Amino acid sequence: MPKEASVTIQANLDNLYRAVDLMFQKNTDIALLPENFPTEGLGDQTTLEILAPHVFGKAADLGSPIALAHMDPPTLPITWAATLWNASLNQNLLHPATSPFASSAEEIVINWLCPFFGMSGGHFCSGSTIGNLTALWAARDQKGIKQVVCSVAAHNSIEKACKILGIKLTKIPVDQDLRLRDPELDLKECCLVLTAGATGNGAIDPLVYCGKAAWTHIDAAWAGPFRLAPNYSYLLDGIDGANSVVISGHKLLFQPKDSALILFKDYEESRRYISLGGNYLARPTVGVQGSRSANAIPLLATLMALGRNGIAMILGQIMSNAENFYQYLVSNSNFTVLSKPVTGITIFRPNHQMTSDFLAKLPQGMFATFLYEDKEWVRSVSANPKADIPTIISYIERANSIK
Ligand SMILES: Cc1ncc(COP(=O)(O)O)c(C=O)c1O
């Protein structure tokens, strides 16, 4: 490379570092919030002027070109509009009479998505923790399940659900890729929970076990949306043999919180076990929540605006970012990589310094951490389609060269 070109590139990088460092610095030059609950209101305009720099200036920027840290993607702008509509209307999915269009929007989205997972119906809920609880509630009451089996890498919401429902939980070890090992148990009276996209490293448990238990639930909070992308759909082959599937809208469907879907193989039957009436209700409410927001509307807007190809394109970008980053790590003797980014998550650590020292030299929010076998690892989650891998790599090289 000519010397002038490399000088220009270095100057551009230095500017970029400065800009990003500034972004992460605490801005102390903004109006303070009132110390106490004001007796007289400040008014809308003043309140928004005071609050905006706090809310925007001090938020984690999930769509920053160097953010590769958490399972929380930046949301799509179309969802901002739909969410404002929702806030202004405040519809309640508790009953169709209080949400005539929002209830049909929910039905439309569920009907569009169910066939990808071999499910017949379901409903929205505020997150996959609630979705997992709903599924295990149905399993317990519809099939008399008294024992749940999952891997040690399953999300803690499975353990929470078992505690709440009074179900025994058995955790099975994982293989070197952190996937559930052969349970070697008689599952005929158990509910088997398989994770599609483990929280730690994104691993997908072997879905060949679907249907081997009295009830199979798939926690596809993270990886579920890959089923919509023709290039990655194969990752979830076998999922249609499950009895229930949970998918987060607020993860890889790029929705604002709180958005998740719980789907059932036989919804007609399952909903009877997870619906309760009350003398103040015209008809029973389904699921764990009482009031539910119209969070199907932002997702409906997303599916309409992007179509299946648009969603597949964003997921493709996420996967190619993860793959490029992984290729950099495995070709560099400074790092040990724990697992491949099967669903966009890569776990690695620096070979010549402590993980905590390495992370301290990087901007906050670039990566997360992961504890595995008593060691701290770096966890990079490709949830941000705007992540710029060459820039992230240049930060890493700088962190490696600083003593
Ligand atoms: C695999 C898995 N299941 C369930 C959950 C819980 O989802 P939520 O935070 O939406 O309740 C998570 C959250 O990260 C997850 O990764």
mmCIF file of N, CA and C in Angstrom, residues 13 80 93 95 113 124 133 169 214 219 226-227 239-240 243 306 311 358 397:
data_model
loop_
_atom_site.group_PDB
_atom_site.id
_atom_site.type_symbol
_atom_site.label_atom_id
_atom_site.label_comp_id
_atom_site.label_asym_id
_atom_site.label_seq_id
_atom_site.Cartn_x
_atom_site.Cartn_y
_atom_site.Cartn_z
ATOM 1 N N LEU A 13 -8.967 6.557 10.901
ATOM 2 C CA LEU A 13 -9.241 5.687 12.054
ATOM 3 C C LEU A 13 -9.113 6.469 13.351
ATOM 4 N N TRP A 80 -40.943 2.082 15.289
ATOM 5 C CA TRP A 80 -41.092 3.268 16.148
ATOM 6 C C TRP A 80 -42.448 3.909 15.895
ATOM 7 N N LEU A 93 -55.144 -6.341 24.693
ATOM 8 C CA LEU A 93 -55.445 -7.626 24.068
ATOM 9 C C LEU A 93 -56.178 -8.588 25.003
ATOM 10 N N HIS A 95 -59.062 -8.522 25.779
ATOM 11 C CA HIS A 95 -60.374 -8.844 25.212
ATOM 12 C C HIS A 95 -60.506 -8.174 23.854
ATOM 13 N N LEU A 113 -46.774 -16.754 10.658
ATOM 14 C CA LEU A 113 -45.519 -17.347 11.158
ATOM 15 C C LEU A 113 -45.631 -18.833 11.529
ATOM 16 N N PHE A 124 -49.227 -13.630 21.476
ATOM 17 C CA PHE A 124 -48.078 -12.800 21.852
ATOM 18 C C PHE A 124 -47.976 -12.735 23.372
ATOM 19 N N LEU A 133 -42.809 -20.052 30.421
ATOM 20 C CA LEU A 133 -43.710 -20.394 31.537
ATOM 21 C C LEU A 133 -45.056 -20.878 30.998
ATOM 22 N N LEU A 169 -37.013 -30.379 37.924
ATOM 23 C CA LEU A 169 -36.167 -30.059 36.766
ATOM 24 C C LEU A 169 -34.899 -30.904 36.807
ATOM 25 N N ALA A 214 -42.918 -36.843 26.249
ATOM 26 C CA ALA A 214 -44.381 -36.666 26.274
ATOM 27 C C ALA A 214 -44.734 -35.279 25.732
ATOM 28 N N ASP A 219 -37.222 -23.692 23.082
ATOM 29 C CA ASP A 219 -36.963 -22.301 23.434
ATOM 30 C C ASP A 219 -36.129 -21.710 22.289
ATOM 31 N N PHE A 226 -34.409 -17.425 12.326
ATOM 32 C CA PHE A 226 -33.628 -17.976 11.211
ATOM 33 C C PHE A 226 -34.471 -18.923 10.354
ATOM 34 N N ARG A 227 -35.557 -19.433 10.944
ATOM 35 C CA ARG A 227 -36.443 -20.329 10.185
ATOM 36 C C ARG A 227 -37.074 -19.597 8.993
ATOM 37 N N ILE A 239 -37.979 -28.810 13.991
ATOM 38 C CA ILE A 239 -38.727 -28.034 14.988
ATOM 39 C C ILE A 239 -40.231 -28.309 14.914
ATOM 40 N N ASP A 240 -40.689 -28.695 13.717
ATOM 41 C CA ASP A 240 -42.140 -28.929 13.582
ATOM 42 C C ASP A 240 -42.608 -30.180 14.331
ATOM 43 N N ASN A 243 -44.133 -29.675 20.504
ATOM 44 C CA ASN A 243 -45.497 -29.346 20.942
ATOM 45 C C ASN A 243 -45.673 -27.851 21.120
ATOM 46 N N LEU A 306 -40.940 -5.362 5.109
ATOM 47 C CA LEU A 306 -39.719 -6.035 4.650
ATOM 48 C C LEU A 306 -39.991 -7.295 3.847
ATOM 49 N N ILE A 311 -36.379 -9.660 5.768
ATOM 50 C CA ILE A 311 -35.935 -10.211 7.056
ATOM 51 C C ILE A 311 -34.707 -11.094 6.808
ATOM 52 N N PHE A 358 -8.107 -6.951 28.748
ATOM 53 C CA PHE A 358 -8.361 -6.731 27.318
ATOM 54 C C PHE A 358 -9.637 -5.897 27.131
ATOM 55 N N GLU A 397 -7.053 -4.721 17.640
ATOM 56 C CA GLU A 397 -5.597 -4.730 17.387
ATOM 57 C C GLU A 397 -4.932 -3.698 18.290
#
